[in-house]
Each structure stands twice: as structure tokens, then as C-alpha cells.
CSV table of C-alpha atoms and ligand atoms in Angstrom, one decimal:
chain,number,residue,atom,x,y,z
A,1,MET,CA,-6.1,-7.1,-12.5
A,2,LEU,CA,-2.9,-5.0,-12.4
A,3,SER,CA,-0.2,-5.4,-14.9
A,4,VAL,CA,3.0,-3.3,-14.8
A,5,ARG,CA,5.1,-4.0,-17.9
A,6,GLU,CA,8.7,-2.9,-18.4
A,7,VAL,CA,8.3,0.3,-16.4
A,8,THR,CA,11.3,2.6,-16.1
A,9,THR,CA,11.0,5.6,-13.9
A,10,ALA,CA,13.7,8.2,-13.4
A,11,TYR,CA,14.3,11.3,-11.2
A,12,GLN,CA,16.0,14.1,-13.1
A,13,GLY,CA,17.7,11.6,-15.4
A,14,LEU,CA,18.6,9.2,-12.5
A,15,VAL,CA,16.9,5.8,-13.2
A,16,ALA,CA,15.2,4.5,-10.0
A,17,ILE,CA,13.5,1.5,-11.5
A,18,SER,CA,14.5,-0.1,-14.7
A,19,SER,CA,12.2,-2.2,-16.9
A,20,VAL,CA,10.2,-3.6,-13.9
A,21,SER,CA,7.3,-5.9,-14.7
A,22,ILE,CA,4.8,-7.2,-12.1
A,23,GLU,CA,1.4,-8.8,-12.2
A,24,VAL,CA,-1.3,-8.8,-9.5
A,25,THR,CA,-4.3,-11.1,-9.8
A,26,LYS,CA,-7.7,-10.3,-8.2
A,27,GLY,CA,-7.8,-11.5,-4.6
A,28,GLU,CA,-4.1,-11.8,-4.0
A,29,ILE,CA,-1.8,-10.3,-1.5
A,30,VAL,CA,1.4,-9.5,-3.4
A,31,CYS,CA,4.5,-8.3,-1.6
A,32,VAL,CA,7.3,-6.3,-3.1
A,33,ALA,CA,10.3,-6.5,-0.9
A,34,GLY,CA,13.8,-5.0,-1.1
A,35,ALA,CA,16.4,-3.0,0.7
A,36,ASN,CA,16.7,0.8,1.1
A,37,GLY,CA,16.7,2.5,-2.2
A,38,ALA,CA,15.7,-0.6,-4.2
A,39,GLY,CA,12.9,1.3,-5.9
A,40,LYS,CA,9.9,0.0,-4.0
A,41,SER,CA,8.3,3.4,-3.4
A,42,THR,CA,9.1,4.5,-6.9
A,43,LEU,CA,7.2,1.4,-8.2
A,44,LEU,CA,4.1,2.3,-6.2
A,45,LYS,CA,4.3,6.0,-7.2
A,46,SER,CA,4.5,5.0,-10.8
A,47,ILE,CA,1.3,3.0,-10.4
A,48,ALA,CA,-0.5,5.6,-8.3
A,49,GLY,CA,0.2,8.5,-10.7
A,50,ALA,CA,2.6,10.3,-8.4
A,51,GLU,CA,5.5,9.7,-10.8
A,52,ARG,CA,5.2,9.4,-14.5
A,53,PRO,CA,7.1,6.4,-16.0
A,54,ARG,CA,9.7,7.3,-18.6
A,55,SER,CA,8.6,4.1,-20.5
A,56,GLY,CA,6.5,1.0,-20.1
A,57,THR,CA,2.8,0.6,-19.4
A,58,VAL,CA,0.5,0.2,-16.3
A,59,THR,CA,-2.8,-1.5,-17.0
A,60,PHE,CA,-5.6,-1.9,-14.5
A,61,ASP,CA,-8.7,-3.9,-15.3
A,62,GLY,CA,-7.8,-3.8,-19.0
A,63,SER,CA,-7.3,0.0,-19.2
A,64,ARG,CA,-4.0,1.9,-19.4
A,65,ILE,CA,-3.6,4.1,-16.3
A,66,ASP,CA,0.1,5.3,-16.7
A,67,GLY,CA,0.2,9.0,-17.0
A,68,LEU,CA,-3.2,9.5,-15.2
A,69,ALA,CA,-3.3,12.1,-12.4
A,70,PRO,CA,-3.4,10.6,-8.9
A,71,HIS,CA,-7.0,11.4,-8.2
A,72,LEU,CA,-8.1,9.7,-11.5
A,73,VAL,CA,-6.2,6.6,-10.5
A,74,THR,CA,-8.0,6.6,-7.2
A,75,ALA,CA,-11.3,7.0,-9.0
A,76,ARG,CA,-10.5,3.9,-11.0
A,77,GLY,CA,-10.4,1.9,-7.8
A,78,ILE,CA,-6.8,2.0,-6.6
A,79,ALA,CA,-6.1,3.3,-3.1
A,80,TYR,CA,-2.5,4.2,-2.2
A,81,VAL,CA,-1.1,4.7,1.3
A,82,PRO,CA,2.3,6.4,0.8
A,83,GLU,CA,5.3,6.0,3.0
A,84,ASN,CA,4.7,9.3,4.9
A,85,ARG,CA,0.9,8.6,5.3
A,86,ARG,CA,-0.1,12.1,4.4
A,87,LEU,CA,-2.8,12.5,7.1
A,88,PHE,CA,-4.3,15.9,7.9
A,89,PRO,CA,-2.6,16.3,11.3
A,90,ARG,CA,-4.9,19.0,12.7
A,91,LEU,CA,-8.1,17.2,11.7
A,92,SER,CA,-9.8,14.6,13.8
A,93,VAL,CA,-9.8,10.9,13.1
A,94,ARG,CA,-13.4,11.2,12.0
A,95,ASP,CA,-12.7,14.0,9.5
A,96,ASN,CA,-9.6,12.2,8.1
A,97,LEU,CA,-11.9,9.2,7.4
A,98,ARG,CA,-14.6,11.4,5.9
A,99,LEU,CA,-12.1,12.9,3.5
A,100,GLY,CA,-11.3,9.4,2.3
A,101,SER,CA,-14.9,9.0,1.1
A,102,TYR,CA,-14.8,12.3,-0.8
A,103,LEU,CA,-15.5,10.5,-4.0
A,104,TYR,CA,-18.9,9.5,-2.6
A,105,ARG,CA,-19.9,12.9,-1.4
A,106,GLY,CA,-23.7,13.5,-1.6
A,107,GLN,CA,-24.4,9.8,-1.5
A,108,THR,CA,-26.4,8.4,1.4
A,109,ASP,CA,-24.1,5.5,1.9
A,110,ARG,CA,-21.0,7.6,1.8
A,111,GLU,CA,-19.8,6.2,5.1
A,112,GLY,CA,-20.5,2.6,4.3
A,113,PRO,CA,-17.0,1.3,4.7
A,114,LEU,CA,-16.7,2.7,8.2
A,115,ASP,CA,-18.1,-0.6,9.7
A,116,LEU,CA,-15.2,-2.5,8.1
A,117,VAL,CA,-12.6,0.2,9.3
A,118,PHE,CA,-13.9,0.0,12.9
A,119,LYS,CA,-13.9,-3.8,12.8
A,120,LEU,CA,-10.3,-3.9,11.6
A,121,PHE,CA,-9.1,-1.1,13.9
A,122,PRO,CA,-11.3,-0.7,17.0
A,123,ARG,CA,-8.7,1.8,18.3
A,124,LEU,CA,-9.9,4.3,15.7
A,125,GLN,CA,-13.5,4.1,16.8
A,126,GLU,CA,-12.3,4.8,20.3
A,127,ARG,CA,-10.4,7.9,19.2
A,128,LEU,CA,-12.8,9.5,16.6
A,129,GLU,CA,-12.5,13.0,18.0
A,130,GLN,CA,-8.8,12.9,18.6
A,131,ARG,CA,-6.6,14.9,16.3
A,132,ALA,CA,-4.6,12.8,13.9
A,133,GLU,CA,-1.3,14.3,15.0
A,134,THR,CA,-1.8,13.1,18.5
A,135,LEU,CA,-2.1,9.4,17.5
A,136,SER,CA,0.8,7.0,18.0
A,137,GLY,CA,2.7,6.0,14.9
A,138,GLY,CA,0.9,2.7,14.6
A,139,GLU,CA,-2.5,4.3,15.1
A,140,GLN,CA,-1.6,6.9,12.4
A,141,GLN,CA,-0.9,4.0,10.0
A,142,MET,CA,-4.2,2.4,10.9
A,143,LEU,CA,-5.9,5.7,10.1
A,144,ALA,CA,-4.1,6.0,6.8
A,145,ILE,CA,-5.2,2.5,5.8
A,146,GLY,CA,-8.8,3.3,7.1
A,147,ARG,CA,-8.9,6.4,5.0
A,148,ALA,CA,-7.8,4.5,2.0
A,149,LEU,CA,-10.5,1.9,2.6
A,150,MET,CA,-13.1,4.7,2.6
A,151,THR,CA,-12.4,5.2,-1.2
A,152,ARG,CA,-13.8,1.6,-1.7
A,153,PRO,CA,-10.8,0.4,-3.6
A,154,ARG,CA,-10.5,-2.8,-5.5
A,155,LEU,CA,-6.8,-2.6,-5.1
A,156,LEU,CA,-5.1,-1.3,-1.9
A,157,MET,CA,-1.4,-0.4,-2.2
A,158,LEU,CA,0.6,0.0,1.0
A,159,ASP,CA,4.1,1.5,1.2
A,160,GLU,CA,5.9,0.1,4.2
A,161,PRO,CA,3.1,0.0,6.7
A,162,SER,CA,5.4,-1.3,9.4
A,163,GLN,CA,7.8,1.6,9.2
A,164,GLY,CA,8.5,3.3,12.6
A,165,ILE,CA,5.9,1.2,14.4
A,166,MET,CA,6.3,-0.9,17.6
A,167,PRO,CA,6.3,-4.6,17.0
A,168,LYS,CA,2.9,-5.3,18.6
A,169,LEU,CA,1.1,-2.9,16.3
A,170,VAL,CA,3.0,-4.2,13.3
A,171,ASP,CA,1.5,-7.6,13.9
A,172,GLU,CA,-2.0,-6.0,14.2
A,173,ILE,CA,-1.5,-4.2,10.9
A,174,PHE,CA,-0.3,-7.3,9.0
A,175,ALA,CA,-3.3,-9.2,10.5
A,176,ALA,CA,-5.6,-6.5,9.3
A,177,VAL,CA,-4.1,-6.7,5.8
A,178,LYS,CA,-5.1,-10.4,5.7
A,179,ARG,CA,-8.6,-9.6,6.8
A,180,ILE,CA,-8.9,-6.9,4.2
A,181,ARG,CA,-8.0,-9.4,1.5
A,182,ASP,CA,-10.6,-11.8,3.0
A,183,THR,CA,-13.3,-9.2,2.3
A,184,GLY,CA,-12.5,-9.6,-1.4
A,185,MET,CA,-10.0,-6.8,-1.9
A,186,THR,CA,-6.6,-7.2,-3.6
A,187,VAL,CA,-3.5,-5.9,-1.8
A,188,LEU,CA,-0.1,-4.8,-3.1
A,189,ILE,CA,2.3,-4.2,-0.2
A,190,VAL,CA,5.8,-2.9,-0.3
A,191,GLU,CA,8.1,-3.8,2.7
A,192,GLN,CA,11.6,-4.0,4.0
A,193,ARG,CA,10.4,-6.5,6.6
A,194,MET,CA,10.6,-9.4,4.2
A,195,ALA,CA,9.9,-12.3,6.6
A,196,GLU,CA,6.7,-10.9,7.9
A,197,CYS,CA,5.6,-9.8,4.4
A,198,LEU,CA,6.2,-13.3,2.9
A,199,GLU,CA,4.1,-14.8,5.7
A,200,ILE,CA,0.9,-13.0,4.6
A,201,ALA,CA,1.6,-12.7,0.8
A,202,ASP,CA,0.6,-15.2,-1.8
A,203,ARG,CA,3.4,-14.1,-4.1
A,204,ALA,CA,6.4,-11.8,-3.9
A,205,TYR,CA,8.9,-9.9,-5.9
A,206,ILE,CA,12.3,-8.9,-4.7
A,207,LEU,CA,13.6,-5.6,-6.0
A,208,GLN,CA,17.3,-4.9,-6.1
A,209,THR,CA,18.7,-1.6,-7.3
A,210,GLY,CA,15.7,-0.9,-9.4
A,211,ARG,CA,15.3,-4.3,-11.0
A,212,VAL,CA,13.2,-7.5,-10.2
A,213,LEU,CA,15.7,-10.0,-8.8
A,214,ILE,CA,13.4,-12.8,-7.9
A,215,ALA,CA,9.7,-13.4,-8.4
A,216,GLY,CA,7.5,-16.3,-7.3
A,217,PRO,CA,5.1,-17.8,-4.7
A,218,SER,CA,6.0,-16.7,-1.2
A,219,ALA,CA,6.4,-20.3,-0.1
A,220,GLU,CA,9.1,-20.8,-2.7
A,221,ILE,CA,10.9,-17.5,-2.0
A,222,ARG,CA,10.9,-18.3,1.7
A,223,VAL,CA,13.0,-21.5,1.1
A,224,ASN,CA,15.3,-20.0,-1.6
A,225,GLN,CA,18.8,-20.3,-0.2
A,226,ASP,CA,20.1,-17.0,-1.7
A,227,VAL,CA,17.1,-15.1,-0.3
A,228,ARG,CA,17.6,-16.7,3.1
A,229,LYS,CA,21.2,-15.7,3.3
A,230,ALA,CA,20.9,-12.2,1.7
A,231,TYR,CA,17.6,-11.0,3.2
A,232,LEU,CA,16.3,-13.2,6.0
A,233,GLY,CA,19.6,-13.5,7.9
A,234,LEU,CA,19.3,-17.3,8.1
B,1,ATP,N1,12.2,12.5,-5.4
B,1,ATP,C1,13.4,11.9,-5.7
B,1,ATP,N2,14.4,12.6,-6.4
B,1,ATP,C2,15.5,12.0,-6.7
B,1,ATP,N3,15.8,10.7,-6.5
B,1,ATP,C3,14.9,10.0,-5.8
B,1,ATP,C4,13.6,10.6,-5.4
B,1,ATP,N4,12.9,9.6,-4.8
B,1,ATP,C5,13.7,8.5,-4.8
B,1,ATP,N5,14.9,8.7,-5.4
B,1,ATP,C6,16.0,7.7,-5.7
B,1,ATP,O1,15.4,6.6,-6.3
B,1,ATP,C7,16.0,5.4,-5.8
B,1,ATP,C8,14.8,4.5,-5.3
B,1,ATP,O2,14.2,5.1,-4.3
B,1,ATP,P1,12.8,4.6,-3.6
B,1,ATP,O3,12.3,5.6,-2.7
B,1,ATP,O4,11.9,4.1,-4.7
B,1,ATP,O5,13.4,3.3,-2.8
B,1,ATP,P2,12.7,2.4,-1.7
B,1,ATP,O6,13.0,1.0,-2.1
B,1,ATP,O7,11.3,2.8,-1.5
B,1,ATP,O8,13.6,2.7,-0.4
B,1,ATP,P3,13.2,2.7,1.1
B,1,ATP,O9,13.1,1.3,1.6
B,1,ATP,O10,14.3,3.4,1.8
B,1,ATP,O11,11.9,3.5,1.2
B,1,ATP,C9,16.9,5.8,-4.7
B,1,ATP,O12,18.2,5.8,-5.3
B,1,ATP,C10,16.5,7.2,-4.4
B,1,ATP,O13,17.6,8.0,-3.9
B,2,MG,MG1,10.3,3.6,0.1
């Protein structure tokens, strides 16, 4: 479904990811894990159109998407929840969700995915009129994911959904990611919390200083001795 081939992306000449290749197959949850500064966010930005790769290709459902503007990538069926979530703080939960379905304006079933969003995150339904800035960190993450689902993506990309969130809500969010996949969507998730991410993912990649260090099925990576020592603290 998604194929990233030998992508190199740099900021003002400073290379952040170097010749990174990853594959995502329809129906999978794929985790990209790695430490601070490994290049995880840069990889997602390079797919989402937020950064233009210096070289390499990104192909989605058989068409090249590298170099496309972000809104065109969204229109192709990729939703991206960035690290900082980018909610509209002064707008209500309801209006933030509505803005997610902007692509479907004028259509009678514009709000179709709302049922799924409320099933996944009942807290959002209870807080529809509340301003986004008054939600807790975890609730804001739920809203960001909910808004992304309103675009009806085939591929959902999440950048560290657990960041700055209390443990109980982290579990809720990871559980929701699994349920999202069970509805037929494909998920690419970037995380520093490798253990939790490996638990829900089918396959994983570990990035280290801008390069893919290890790739494989989650079950194999979990028992890899080097990974256990370096990343899982075991
Ligand atoms: N806008 C930018 N301008 C210059 N350098 C950047 C920019 N964004 C990221 N970098 C650099 O690129 C490298 C990779 O950063 P990136 O944000 O992709 O890492 P990350 O794996 O997402 O880290 P974290 O877990 O802290 O979010 C880092 O060295 C970082 O300093
Ligand atoms: Mg990051």
C-alpha cells in the first residue's frame, strides 16, 4: 500500500533521515520506533508532504506522492496526526471534528465517520461543545485522531500519540488504534514507547540516527537480544 524507498530528507543541509525504506501492507499496524532525534517525525513528514525528500520515492496505492502538497496527500487517503496535534484551540470538539470532514463538504453523509469516532472515544461525545484547549492532553490526542478519521483515510499516520499523556489514557489510545485497524484501516505509528508499540504492531522498524537499524515482525523484534538491552531495558 505504502512504499518508502531510499528516502533522504535534510533540514538546511543537515541530513535527518538517510536512505530510509519502509513498506506498509494494507490492513497492518506498522510501528516505527526509535530514540529522540532518530528521525521518526521527519519520516512521517516526508510521507505527509510536510517536508520534501531530497531523494528517494514515496508511492501510495501505486502512485508517487513525494513532492505533493499536504492537502493533496490527505485527498489521496492518508491522514496524518502530527506530534503537536495542531487542533484549533478555540473551537469546540464538534467544530474540530467537522473541519476534519472538510473534503466531504456539501455531501449528505459528511459526518458518517462520527459514529466510529464516538464508539472509539466516548469522552469526545460527552464533550462536544467544550473548547479543544480545555481538554486534557489525552483527550486532545483523541480529538486529533478523531479529526483525522473524519477524512476517511485508508492509511492513518500517528506521530507519538502517547506523548505527554497519563498512562491510563495511553492504554485507551493504543486500544483504539487496534480497533481502528479492525475496521479495515491501515496504521503507521511512530513511538518512543517501543514496548507498547510492539504489542499492538504487526511489524516494526527501529530507526537510529536517521537510518533503519532493524526491521521485522514485532514478535521477532521483541525477543531480539540487542533490542531488549538497548531499548526495552531488559
Ligand atoms: N525543522 C527542523 N530544522 C532543523 N532540524 C530539524 C528540524 N526538525 C528536525 N530536525 C532534526 O532532524 C533530526 C531528526 O528529528 P525528528 O524530529 O525527525 O526526530 P524524532 O525521531 O521524531 O525525535 P523525537 O522522538 O524527539 O520526536 C534531529 O537531529 C532534529 O534536530
Ligand atoms: Mg518526533
